[in-house]
Structures are given as C-alpha cells and as structure tokens.
Coordinates of C-alpha atoms in Angstrom, one line a residue:
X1 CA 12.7 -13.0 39.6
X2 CA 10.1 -15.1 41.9
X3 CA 8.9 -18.1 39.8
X4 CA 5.1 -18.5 39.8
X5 CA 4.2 -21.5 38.0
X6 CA 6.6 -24.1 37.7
X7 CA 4.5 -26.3 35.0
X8 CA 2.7 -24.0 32.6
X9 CA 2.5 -23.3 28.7
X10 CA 1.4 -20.4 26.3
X11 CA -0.5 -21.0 22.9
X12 CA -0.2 -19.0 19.8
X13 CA -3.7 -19.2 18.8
X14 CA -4.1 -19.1 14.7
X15 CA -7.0 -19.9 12.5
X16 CA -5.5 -23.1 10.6
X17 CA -2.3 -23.7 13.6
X18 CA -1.4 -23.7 17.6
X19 CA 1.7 -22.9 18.6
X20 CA 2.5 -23.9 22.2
X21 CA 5.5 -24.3 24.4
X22 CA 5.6 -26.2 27.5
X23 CA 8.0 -25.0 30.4
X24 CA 8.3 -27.1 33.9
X25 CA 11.1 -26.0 36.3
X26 CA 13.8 -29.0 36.9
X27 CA 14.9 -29.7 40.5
X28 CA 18.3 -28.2 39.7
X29 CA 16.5 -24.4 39.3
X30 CA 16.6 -24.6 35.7
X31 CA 13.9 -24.9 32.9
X32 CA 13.1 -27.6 30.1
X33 CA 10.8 -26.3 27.6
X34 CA 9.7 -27.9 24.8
X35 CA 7.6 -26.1 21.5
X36 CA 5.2 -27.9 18.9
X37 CA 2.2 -26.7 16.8
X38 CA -1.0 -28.1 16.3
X39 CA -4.0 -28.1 14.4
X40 CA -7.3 -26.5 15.2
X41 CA -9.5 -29.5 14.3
X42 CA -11.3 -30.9 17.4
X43 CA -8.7 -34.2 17.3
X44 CA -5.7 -31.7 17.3
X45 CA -7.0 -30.1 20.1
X46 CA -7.4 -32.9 22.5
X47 CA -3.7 -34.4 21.4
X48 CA -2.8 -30.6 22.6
X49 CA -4.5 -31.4 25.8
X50 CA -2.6 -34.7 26.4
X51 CA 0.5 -32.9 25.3
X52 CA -0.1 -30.5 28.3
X53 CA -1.3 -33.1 30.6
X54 CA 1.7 -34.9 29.5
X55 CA 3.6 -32.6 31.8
X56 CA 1.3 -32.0 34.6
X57 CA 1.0 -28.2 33.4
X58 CA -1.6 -26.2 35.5
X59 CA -1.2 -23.1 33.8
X60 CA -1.8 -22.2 30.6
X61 CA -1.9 -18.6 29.0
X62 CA -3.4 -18.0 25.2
X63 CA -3.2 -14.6 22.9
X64 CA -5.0 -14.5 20.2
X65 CA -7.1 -12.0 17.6
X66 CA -10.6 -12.3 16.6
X67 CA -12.4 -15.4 17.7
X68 CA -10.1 -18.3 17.1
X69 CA -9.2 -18.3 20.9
X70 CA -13.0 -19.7 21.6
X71 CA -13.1 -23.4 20.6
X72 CA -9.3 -23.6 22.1
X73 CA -10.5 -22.1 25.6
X74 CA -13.6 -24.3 25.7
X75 CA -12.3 -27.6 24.8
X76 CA -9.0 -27.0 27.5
X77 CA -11.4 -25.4 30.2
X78 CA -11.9 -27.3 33.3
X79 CA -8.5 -29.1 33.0
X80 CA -6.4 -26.4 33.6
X81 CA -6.1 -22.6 34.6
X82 CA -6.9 -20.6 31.5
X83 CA -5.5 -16.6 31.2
X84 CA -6.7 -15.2 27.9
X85 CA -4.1 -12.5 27.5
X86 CA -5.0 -9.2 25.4
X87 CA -2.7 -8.9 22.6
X88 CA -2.0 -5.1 23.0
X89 CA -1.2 -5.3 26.6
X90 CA 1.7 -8.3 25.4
X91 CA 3.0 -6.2 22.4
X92 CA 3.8 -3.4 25.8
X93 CA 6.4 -5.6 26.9
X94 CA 9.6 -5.6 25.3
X95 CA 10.5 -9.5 23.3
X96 CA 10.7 -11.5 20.3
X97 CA 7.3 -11.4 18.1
X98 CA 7.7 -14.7 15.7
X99 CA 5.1 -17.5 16.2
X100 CA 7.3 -19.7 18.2
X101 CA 9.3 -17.6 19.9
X102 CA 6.0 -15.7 20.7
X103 CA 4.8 -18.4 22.0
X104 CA 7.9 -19.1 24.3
X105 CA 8.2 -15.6 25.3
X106 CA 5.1 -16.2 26.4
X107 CA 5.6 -19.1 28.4
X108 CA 8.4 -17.4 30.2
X109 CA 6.1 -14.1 31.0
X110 CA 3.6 -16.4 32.6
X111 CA 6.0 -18.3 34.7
X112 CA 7.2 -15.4 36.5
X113 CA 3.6 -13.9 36.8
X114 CA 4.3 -10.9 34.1
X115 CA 0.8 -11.5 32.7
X116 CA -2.6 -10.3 33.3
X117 CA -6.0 -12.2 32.2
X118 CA -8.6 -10.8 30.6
X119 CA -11.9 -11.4 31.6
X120 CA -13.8 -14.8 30.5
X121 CA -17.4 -15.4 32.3
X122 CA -18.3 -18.7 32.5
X123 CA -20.3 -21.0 30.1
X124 CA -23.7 -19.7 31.0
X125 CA -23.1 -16.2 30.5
X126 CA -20.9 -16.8 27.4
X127 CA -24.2 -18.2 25.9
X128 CA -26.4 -15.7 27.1
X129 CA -24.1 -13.3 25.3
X130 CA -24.6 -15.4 22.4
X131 CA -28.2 -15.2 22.1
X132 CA -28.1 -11.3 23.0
X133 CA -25.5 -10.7 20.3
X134 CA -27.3 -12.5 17.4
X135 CA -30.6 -10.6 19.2
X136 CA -29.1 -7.2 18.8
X137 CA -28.0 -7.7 14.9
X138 CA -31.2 -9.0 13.9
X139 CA -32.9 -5.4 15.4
X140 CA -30.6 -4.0 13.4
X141 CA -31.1 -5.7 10.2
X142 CA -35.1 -5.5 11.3
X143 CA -34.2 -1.4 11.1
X144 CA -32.1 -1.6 7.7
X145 CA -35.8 -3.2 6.4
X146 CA -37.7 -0.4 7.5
X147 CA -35.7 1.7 6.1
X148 CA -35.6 -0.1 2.8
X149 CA -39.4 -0.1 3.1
X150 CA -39.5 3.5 3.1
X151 CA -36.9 4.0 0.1
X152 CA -39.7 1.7 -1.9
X153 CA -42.6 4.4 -0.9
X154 CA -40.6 7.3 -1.2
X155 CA -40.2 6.2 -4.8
X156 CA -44.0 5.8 -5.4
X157 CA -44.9 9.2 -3.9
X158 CA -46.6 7.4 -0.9
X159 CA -46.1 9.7 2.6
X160 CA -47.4 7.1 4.7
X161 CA -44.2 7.7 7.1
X162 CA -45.4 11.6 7.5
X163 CA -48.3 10.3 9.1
X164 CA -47.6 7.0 11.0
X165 CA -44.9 7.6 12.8
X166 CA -44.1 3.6 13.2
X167 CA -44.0 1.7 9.9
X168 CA -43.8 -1.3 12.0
X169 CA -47.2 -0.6 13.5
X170 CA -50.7 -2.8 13.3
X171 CA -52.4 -0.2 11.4
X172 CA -49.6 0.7 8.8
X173 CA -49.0 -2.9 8.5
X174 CA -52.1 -3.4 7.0
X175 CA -52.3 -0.6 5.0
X176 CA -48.8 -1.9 3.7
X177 CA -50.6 -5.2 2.6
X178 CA -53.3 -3.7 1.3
X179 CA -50.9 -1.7 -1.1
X180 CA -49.0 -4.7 -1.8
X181 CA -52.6 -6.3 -3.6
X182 CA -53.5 -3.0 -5.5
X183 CA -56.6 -3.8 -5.2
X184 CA -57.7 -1.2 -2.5
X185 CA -58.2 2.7 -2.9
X186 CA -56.3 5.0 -1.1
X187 CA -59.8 6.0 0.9
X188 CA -60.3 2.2 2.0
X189 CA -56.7 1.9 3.2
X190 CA -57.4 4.8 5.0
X191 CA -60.0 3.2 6.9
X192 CA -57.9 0.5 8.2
X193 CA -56.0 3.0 10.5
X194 CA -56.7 1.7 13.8
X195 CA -56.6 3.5 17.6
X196 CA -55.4 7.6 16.9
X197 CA -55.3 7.0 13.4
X198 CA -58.7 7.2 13.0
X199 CA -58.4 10.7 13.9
X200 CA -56.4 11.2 10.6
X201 CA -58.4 9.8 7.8
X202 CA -57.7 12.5 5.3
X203 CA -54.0 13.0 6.2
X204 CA -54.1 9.1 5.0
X205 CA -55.8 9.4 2.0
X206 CA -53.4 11.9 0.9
X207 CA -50.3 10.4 2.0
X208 CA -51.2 7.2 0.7
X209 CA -52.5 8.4 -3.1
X210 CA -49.2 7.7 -4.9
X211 CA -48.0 5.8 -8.2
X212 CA -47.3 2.3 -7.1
X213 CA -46.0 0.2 -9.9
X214 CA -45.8 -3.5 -10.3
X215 CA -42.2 -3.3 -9.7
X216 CA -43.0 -1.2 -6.7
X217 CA -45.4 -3.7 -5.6
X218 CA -43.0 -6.9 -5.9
X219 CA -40.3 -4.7 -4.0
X220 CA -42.8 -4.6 -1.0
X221 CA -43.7 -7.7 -0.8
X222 CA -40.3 -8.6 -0.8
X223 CA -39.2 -6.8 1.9
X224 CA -42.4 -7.0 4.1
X225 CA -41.8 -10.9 3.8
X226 CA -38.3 -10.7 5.2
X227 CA -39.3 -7.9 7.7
X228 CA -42.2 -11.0 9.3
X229 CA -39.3 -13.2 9.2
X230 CA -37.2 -11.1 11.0
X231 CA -40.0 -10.4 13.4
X232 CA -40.5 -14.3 14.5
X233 CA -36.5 -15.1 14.6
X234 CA -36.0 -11.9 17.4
X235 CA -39.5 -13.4 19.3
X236 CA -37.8 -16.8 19.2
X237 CA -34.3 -15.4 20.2
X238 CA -36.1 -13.6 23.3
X239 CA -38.2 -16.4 24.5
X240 CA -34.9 -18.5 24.4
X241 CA -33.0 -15.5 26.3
X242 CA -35.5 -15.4 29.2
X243 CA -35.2 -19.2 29.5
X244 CA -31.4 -19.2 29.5
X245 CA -31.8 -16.2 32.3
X246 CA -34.2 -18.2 34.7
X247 CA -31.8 -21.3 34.4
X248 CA -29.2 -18.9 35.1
X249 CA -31.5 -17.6 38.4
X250 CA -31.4 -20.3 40.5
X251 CA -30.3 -19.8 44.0
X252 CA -26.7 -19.9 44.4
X253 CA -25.5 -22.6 46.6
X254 CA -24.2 -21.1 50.2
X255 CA -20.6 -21.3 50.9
X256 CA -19.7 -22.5 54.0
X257 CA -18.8 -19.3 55.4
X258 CA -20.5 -16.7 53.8
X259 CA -18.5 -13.2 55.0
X260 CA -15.7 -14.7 53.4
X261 CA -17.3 -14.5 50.0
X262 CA -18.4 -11.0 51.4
X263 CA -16.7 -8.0 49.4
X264 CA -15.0 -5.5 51.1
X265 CA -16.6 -1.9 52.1
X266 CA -17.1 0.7 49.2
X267 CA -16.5 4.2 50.8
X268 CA -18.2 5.9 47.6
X269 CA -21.7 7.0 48.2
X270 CA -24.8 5.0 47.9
X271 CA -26.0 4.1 44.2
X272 CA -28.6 6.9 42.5
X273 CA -26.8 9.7 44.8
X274 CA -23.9 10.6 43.1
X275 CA -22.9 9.0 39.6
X276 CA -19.3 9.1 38.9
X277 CA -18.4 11.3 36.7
X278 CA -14.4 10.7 36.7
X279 CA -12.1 8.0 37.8
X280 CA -12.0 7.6 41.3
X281 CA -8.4 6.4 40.8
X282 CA -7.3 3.6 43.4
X283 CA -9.9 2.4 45.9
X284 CA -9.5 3.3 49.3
X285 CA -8.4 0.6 52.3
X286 CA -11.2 -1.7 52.6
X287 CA -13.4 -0.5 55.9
X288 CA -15.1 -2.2 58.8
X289 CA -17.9 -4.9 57.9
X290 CA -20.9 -5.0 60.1
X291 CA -20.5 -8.0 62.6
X292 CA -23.0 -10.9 61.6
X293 CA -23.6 -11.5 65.4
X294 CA -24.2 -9.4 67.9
X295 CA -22.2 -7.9 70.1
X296 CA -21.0 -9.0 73.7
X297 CA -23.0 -7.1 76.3
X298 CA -21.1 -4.0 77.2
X299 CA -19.1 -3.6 74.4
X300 CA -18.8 -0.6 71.6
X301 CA -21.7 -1.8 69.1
X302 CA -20.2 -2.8 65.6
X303 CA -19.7 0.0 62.9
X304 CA -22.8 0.2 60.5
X305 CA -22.2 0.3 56.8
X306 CA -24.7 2.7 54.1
X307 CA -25.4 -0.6 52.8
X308 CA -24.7 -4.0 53.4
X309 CA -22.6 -6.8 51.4
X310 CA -24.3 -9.5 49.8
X311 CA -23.9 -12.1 47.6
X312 CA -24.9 -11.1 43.7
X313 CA -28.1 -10.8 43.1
X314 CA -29.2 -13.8 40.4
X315 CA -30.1 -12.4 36.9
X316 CA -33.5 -12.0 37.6
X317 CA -33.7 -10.2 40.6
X318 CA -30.7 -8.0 38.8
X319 CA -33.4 -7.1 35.7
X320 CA -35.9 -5.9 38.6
X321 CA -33.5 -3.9 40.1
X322 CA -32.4 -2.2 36.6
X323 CA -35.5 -1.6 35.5
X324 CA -36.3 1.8 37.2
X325 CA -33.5 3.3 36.0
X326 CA -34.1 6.0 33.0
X327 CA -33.3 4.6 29.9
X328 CA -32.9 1.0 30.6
X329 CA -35.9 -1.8 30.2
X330 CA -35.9 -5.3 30.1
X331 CA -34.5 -5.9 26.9
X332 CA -31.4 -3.5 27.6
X333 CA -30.8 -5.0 31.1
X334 CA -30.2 -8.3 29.8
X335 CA -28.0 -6.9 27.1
X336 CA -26.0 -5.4 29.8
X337 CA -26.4 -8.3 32.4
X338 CA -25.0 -10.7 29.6
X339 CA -22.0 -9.1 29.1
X340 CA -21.0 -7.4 32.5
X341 CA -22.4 -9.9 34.6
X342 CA -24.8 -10.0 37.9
X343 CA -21.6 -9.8 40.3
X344 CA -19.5 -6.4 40.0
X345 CA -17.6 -7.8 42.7
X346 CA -15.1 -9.4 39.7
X347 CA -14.4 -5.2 38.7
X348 CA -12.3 -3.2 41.3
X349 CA -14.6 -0.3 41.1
X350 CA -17.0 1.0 38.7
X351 CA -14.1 3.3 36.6
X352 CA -12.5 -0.3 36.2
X353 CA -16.0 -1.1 34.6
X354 CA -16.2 1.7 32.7
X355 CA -12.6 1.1 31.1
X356 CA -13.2 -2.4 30.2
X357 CA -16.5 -1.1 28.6
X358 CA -14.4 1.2 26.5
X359 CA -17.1 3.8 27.6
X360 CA -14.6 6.0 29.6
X361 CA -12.3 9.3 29.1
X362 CA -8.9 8.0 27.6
X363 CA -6.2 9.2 29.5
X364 CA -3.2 10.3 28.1
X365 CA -0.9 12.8 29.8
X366 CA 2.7 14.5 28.8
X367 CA 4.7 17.0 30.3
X368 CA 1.9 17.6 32.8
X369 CA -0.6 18.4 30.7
X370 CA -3.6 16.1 29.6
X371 CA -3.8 15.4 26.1
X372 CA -7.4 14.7 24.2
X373 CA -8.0 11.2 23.4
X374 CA -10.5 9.0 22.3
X375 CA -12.2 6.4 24.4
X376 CA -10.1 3.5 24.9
X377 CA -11.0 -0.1 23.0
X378 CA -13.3 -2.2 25.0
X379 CA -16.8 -4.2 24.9
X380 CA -18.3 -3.3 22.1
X381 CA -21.6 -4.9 22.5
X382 CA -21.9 -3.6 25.9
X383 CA -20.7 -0.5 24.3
X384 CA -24.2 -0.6 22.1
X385 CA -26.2 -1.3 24.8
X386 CA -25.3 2.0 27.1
X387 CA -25.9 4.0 24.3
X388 CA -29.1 2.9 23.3
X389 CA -30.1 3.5 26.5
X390 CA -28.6 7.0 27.3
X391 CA -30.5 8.2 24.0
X392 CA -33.5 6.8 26.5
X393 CA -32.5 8.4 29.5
X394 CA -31.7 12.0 28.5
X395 CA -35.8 11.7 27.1
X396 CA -37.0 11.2 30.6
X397 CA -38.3 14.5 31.9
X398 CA -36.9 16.0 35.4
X399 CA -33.6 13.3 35.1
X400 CA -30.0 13.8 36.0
X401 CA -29.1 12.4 33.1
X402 CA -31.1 15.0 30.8
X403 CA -29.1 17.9 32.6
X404 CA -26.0 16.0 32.8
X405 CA -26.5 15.4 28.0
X406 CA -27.9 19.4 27.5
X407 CA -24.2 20.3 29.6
X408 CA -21.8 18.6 28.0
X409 CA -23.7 18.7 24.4
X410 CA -23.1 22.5 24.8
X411 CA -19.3 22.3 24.8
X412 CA -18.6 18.8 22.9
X413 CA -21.5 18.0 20.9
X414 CA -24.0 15.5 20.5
X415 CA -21.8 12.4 20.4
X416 CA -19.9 13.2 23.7
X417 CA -22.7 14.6 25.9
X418 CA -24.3 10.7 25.1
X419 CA -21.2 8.6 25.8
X420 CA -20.9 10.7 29.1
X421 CA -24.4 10.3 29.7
X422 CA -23.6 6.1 29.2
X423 CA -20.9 6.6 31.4
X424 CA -22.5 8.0 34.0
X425 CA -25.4 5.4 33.4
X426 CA -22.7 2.6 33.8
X427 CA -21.7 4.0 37.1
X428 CA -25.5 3.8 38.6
X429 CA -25.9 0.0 37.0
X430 CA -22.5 -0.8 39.0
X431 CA -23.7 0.5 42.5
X432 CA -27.6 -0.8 42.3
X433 CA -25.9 -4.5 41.4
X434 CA -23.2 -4.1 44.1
X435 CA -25.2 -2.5 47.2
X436 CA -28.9 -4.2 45.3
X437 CA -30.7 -1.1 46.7
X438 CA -32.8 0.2 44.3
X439 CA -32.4 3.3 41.9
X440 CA -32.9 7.3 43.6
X441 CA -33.7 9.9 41.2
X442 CA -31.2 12.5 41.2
X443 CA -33.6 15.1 40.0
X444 CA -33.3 18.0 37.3
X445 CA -31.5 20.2 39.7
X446 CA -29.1 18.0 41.4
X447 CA -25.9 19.6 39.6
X448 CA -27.2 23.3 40.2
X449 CA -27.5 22.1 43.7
X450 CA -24.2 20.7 44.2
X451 CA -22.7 23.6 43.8
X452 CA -24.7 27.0 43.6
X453 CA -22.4 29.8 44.0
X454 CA -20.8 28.1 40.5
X455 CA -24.1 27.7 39.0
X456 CA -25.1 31.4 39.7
X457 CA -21.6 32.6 38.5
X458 CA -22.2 30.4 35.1
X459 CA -25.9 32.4 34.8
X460 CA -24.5 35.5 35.3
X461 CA -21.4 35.4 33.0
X462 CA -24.1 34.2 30.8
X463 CA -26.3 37.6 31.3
X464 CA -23.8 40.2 30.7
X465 CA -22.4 38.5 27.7
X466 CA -26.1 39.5 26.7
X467 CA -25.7 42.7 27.6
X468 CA -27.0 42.9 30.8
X469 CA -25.9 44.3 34.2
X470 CA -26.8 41.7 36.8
X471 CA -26.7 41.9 40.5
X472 CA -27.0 39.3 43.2
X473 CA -28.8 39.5 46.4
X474 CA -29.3 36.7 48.8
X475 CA -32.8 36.1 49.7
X476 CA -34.3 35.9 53.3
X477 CA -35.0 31.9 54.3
X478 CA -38.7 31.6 54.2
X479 CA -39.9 31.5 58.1
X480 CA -41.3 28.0 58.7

C-alpha cells in the first residue's frame, strides 16, 4: 500500500500511562519503529514531545476514552499534526488490541492513511465549550433546586406552585422569604404578589395557609440559599461567555485569495425552504461559482448561484442570524455555536452534521430491508441543546416545526416526533450559517402543500374509517 507519512507515531492514551510508538521509513523502503510509555504528569509529557521530535515525526494519531486525551492533545498541539482517532471506528478494523501492540498497530494504520480524525476545534472554541458546558449543568442543578423547593412545600401543605406558575419569580421569591421568617400571615404574603398576581390575592392566601414547621423552615432556607448561589455563578458564567464570543468576533484576517477559501456550490435549496428531512446521501459535483469580476464584453454572462459563498460569519453575527428561528434564543445559539462551530464548511453536508450530532436516523440495513435502530452516538451536549429548543419550536404557533412534532408524535410518540423536530432544526441552523441568509418561515401548511393529492387521500382514509362516505370534487380557481 501507498505510504503516507513516513515519520509519524500513535499514543495509547491512559489515565496514569502513554504508550507511543515511533515509525520513520528507512531509505532502503523499510520501517524502524521504536515503543516506550510515559507518564501523564506535565514533565512526562514534554520528554514525550522531545521523544517525537527526536525523530522529526509530523504526524501523530491518539485513541483514547473519556477525557484523558485533553491535556496530551494540548500540550503536543502546534508542534505537530494531531488526529484524535474514535475508538469504535479503530476496534472496525481487524488487529491486535494490547497496549503496545495497540499502539503500533496504530502507528502502522496511520502511516498508510487507514485513519480518519475526529473533529477538534481550536483553543477558542474548546473554551467556549467549556464555559457553555459548566453553564448548562448549573441550569440543571438550578432546576433539581426548584424542585427540591417544591418537595419542602408540598410537605407543609403550601400550594404556592398552583398559583405561581414560576417559583423562581420576584413575587414568589419574596413570599418564599417571608415564609422562611414565620413571622408573616398568609394574608400579608399575599400582598407581596407583584404584576398579575395581584389579581389573585385569595387564590394566595389559600395556597399559602399551610403547616410550616421549624424543620420546614431550615429546609428552605437551605435550599433558597443555594438556589441565589446558583443564580450569581450562571450570571457570572454568561457574562464570561459573551466576553469569550466577542474576542472570538473579530474580523477574520483576509487570505490572499479569497475564492480559494470559497466553498463549493450547495445544489440543495435555500435555508428556511426545505429542511431536510433524510440523508441526502453523497453531495452532488460541486457547481459553477459566480465570477468575482465581470465578464468580457460579449461574452455569456457568469452562472448566478441562490446564494453566494462567503467566508463564516464570526460568532456574533452567527447569534443574529440564529435568533429568528423558532425555538432557538441567545442562550441556545451559543450552546450550539460552541460546539458546531460558526463555519459548516468543516461538515460535508448538513446529514454529516446531523450524524456527528448523534441527532440522526441510525441506519442499519440487511437483506434489503431496513432495520429499526437507535440514533447513533454523537455530541451530547449539542445533543441537549437541539432538544431544548425543539420543545421551543413545536410551541410556536403557525411553524413547520409544530406540524412536522403533531406528525410524527402520531405514529412514534413523543420522544421521536422531538428528536425529528431537532433534526430538522439542525438542518435549518446548517443552511442560515452556510448561505448567512436569514431564516423563512415555512408556515403551518407547508407539508399539506407539498404534496396535496397525499394529504387529501390521508383526510379521507381518515373520514371513512369514521364512518363516513366522502367524495372529492375539485373546486373552480377563483377568477382574479
């Protein structure tokens, strides 16, 4: 086989130990290879790195589980190439699984090219997914409060929750407080309801005359202490989010010749017009890109694209252009900008997005017939993020995505009908970052529309399964 890289190396990333074997090609055709292991510890890691250099490798590929590859791949990057391979893609081909022979089996996959990289962003954006991680959990725990909140009150006989609908709320706040003193009658917390709550005095009185204990009382406290804490640590990790995004923001600098960096056509529609709502398979042969200057007199003028290539849009300008989209506001943009990026030029097409997500179909077929699977492995917190804001976007009255969740729910149930709406929302975030044109509205009706004589056959079946005999007529176009 071809030979690649003739100076390269694999690791065997552990916690406690590295294994890694060195391979350079000799001038006779043959290989010298040489294995050692290594600590973790930051001096361990930079004899590694003179143990590579030692060589003159340029190559270097890593498999590893959990995150032990991370202080390995950031202390080695920027001296030589990294590939972070994907243990279950290495366990597909066929060798020897002990450390070191891993290790050099490795080494020898690399060399003749038999490996593919998974996908590191760079240091920026691995810090930005940091701070959005760390974000995210503390919601979560800020939620598991609430709830714990409400388990206290629930044990007092206080219904507060039956009439604010937000626990976390100014006015139930301070009628929390007040509770927590015992010093105020359930008619003067009352009166500490603020905006519409006023309207519901004696709803409030009843809902908040109760038995609250000491114990009670101390549980509270307790747990509205930690629920302020948790409150000022997610302000602090958003304020330090949309600093990290406006130093990521700043112009790029301009290549010296731009259409190079240009992608090539997409022949799939314009975003908001059709979301995709299966894999598109291959892409199609790149097409013709609109010439940058114009045309010598008398000549055929230059083929016109729906849209036109550009560079990414920074991070910024890619939360404006997510932000009309149903379901998805600030805070879920930069969840999803942090870990897909601001360039979806680095993903084939938007079903290669959707797979690395881990938010698409599986696909598992034998003997010609297509077996049910579950969605492969794949981002989780991006994952997260496309959820939260399908459960947002089937809400929005008169959406595509609405129709598209009340569909599927029908025949797969709730949990389906909102992964395929997050798939389908996936697919629009793709195509507004790629084209940068903002978000159309499909509208309510866009799937009835797409295909009618379908729809009407559906509506009918529908009927006489209700008993009814139905008959179709076609009805005369309205004269302008």
């Amino acid at each position: 086989m071809e030979l690649l890289y003739h100076r390269c190396a694999a690791l065997d990333v552990h916690k406690a130990s590295v294994v890694a074997c060195r391979l350079r090609t000799l001038p006779s055709g043959g290989k010298e290879q040489e294995i050692q292991s290594f600590g973790t510890t930051t001096p361990e890691l930079l004899r590694l790195l003179d143990w590579l250099q030692a060589w003159g490798v340029t190559h270097v590929a890593m498999e590893s589980t959990g995150e032990y590859w991370k202080p390995v791949y950031n202390l080695l990057e920027g001296h030589v190439e990294l590939l972070l391979v994907n243990a279950r893609h290495v366990q597909q081909v066929p060798g020897r699984k002990t450390d070191v022979k891993d290790a050099e089996w490795l080494a020898d996959l690399l060399r003749h090219g038999l490996l593919k990289a998974s996908f590191v962003p760079g240091r920026e954006q691995r810090d930005l997914r940091d701070l959005t991680r760390q974000r995210a959990n503390l919601v979560a725990e800020r939620t598991r409060v609430v709830n714990r909140i409400q388990k206290v009150l629930e044990s007092a006989n206080i219904k507060l929750a039956t009439v604010a609908t937000d626990l976390q709320g100014v006015s139930a706040q301070a009628m929390l407080a007040a509770l927590v003193k015992g010093e105020a009658s359930p008619e003067a917390m009352a009166e500490l309801g603020r905006g519409r709550m006023q309207e519901k005095r004696e709803e409030l009185e009843a809902a908040l005359t109760g038995n609250v204990r000491e114990h009670q009382r101390f549980l509270l406290a307790a747990h509205l202490e930690q629920l302020a804490f948790l409150n000022r640590q997610i302000d602090q990790y958003s304020a330090r989010i949309a600093a990290q995004i406006n130093r990521m923001s700043a112009p790029p600098a301009l290549a010296g010749t731009e259409a190079a960096e240009r992608p090539a056509a997409d022949p799939s529609p314009p975003a908001g017009t059709a979301p995709p709502a299966a894999d598109p398979g291959p892409p199609a042969a790149p097409g013709p890109v609109a010439a940058a200057t114009p045309a010598p007199p008398g000549s055929a003028p230059a083929p016109r694209l729906p849209w036109t290539p550009l560079p990414p849009p920074t991070y910024r300008a890619a939360i404006a252009l997510m932000d009309p989209i149903p379901g998805v506001n600030s805070v879920g943009a930069e969840n999803v900008l942090a870990e897909l990026g601001n360039d979806m030029r680095q993903y084939p097409s938007a079903a290669h997005a959707s797979s690395w997500t881990g938010i698409a179909p599986g696909n598992h077929q034998s003997g010609g017939k297509r077996q049910a699977v579950k969605t492969p492995p794949g981002n989780k917190a991006l994952r997260r993020a496309l959820v939260i804001a399908a459960h947002g976007a089937v809400r929005t009255k008169d959406s595509y995505f609405g129709v598209l969740y009340r569909r599927v729910k029908g025949r797969r149930g709730h949990k389906r009908a909102i992964v395929a709406v997050a798939h389908a929302l996936l697919g629009v975030i793709y195509y507004v970052l790629l084209r940068q044109q903002p978000y159309e509205e499909l509208g309510a009706h866009y799937l009835d529309e797409r295909q009618p004589e379908k729809s009407a056959k559906r509506l009918v079946r529908r009927l006489r399964e209700l008993g009814y005999e139905v008959t179709l007529e076609a009805r005369e176009p309205v004269a302008a």
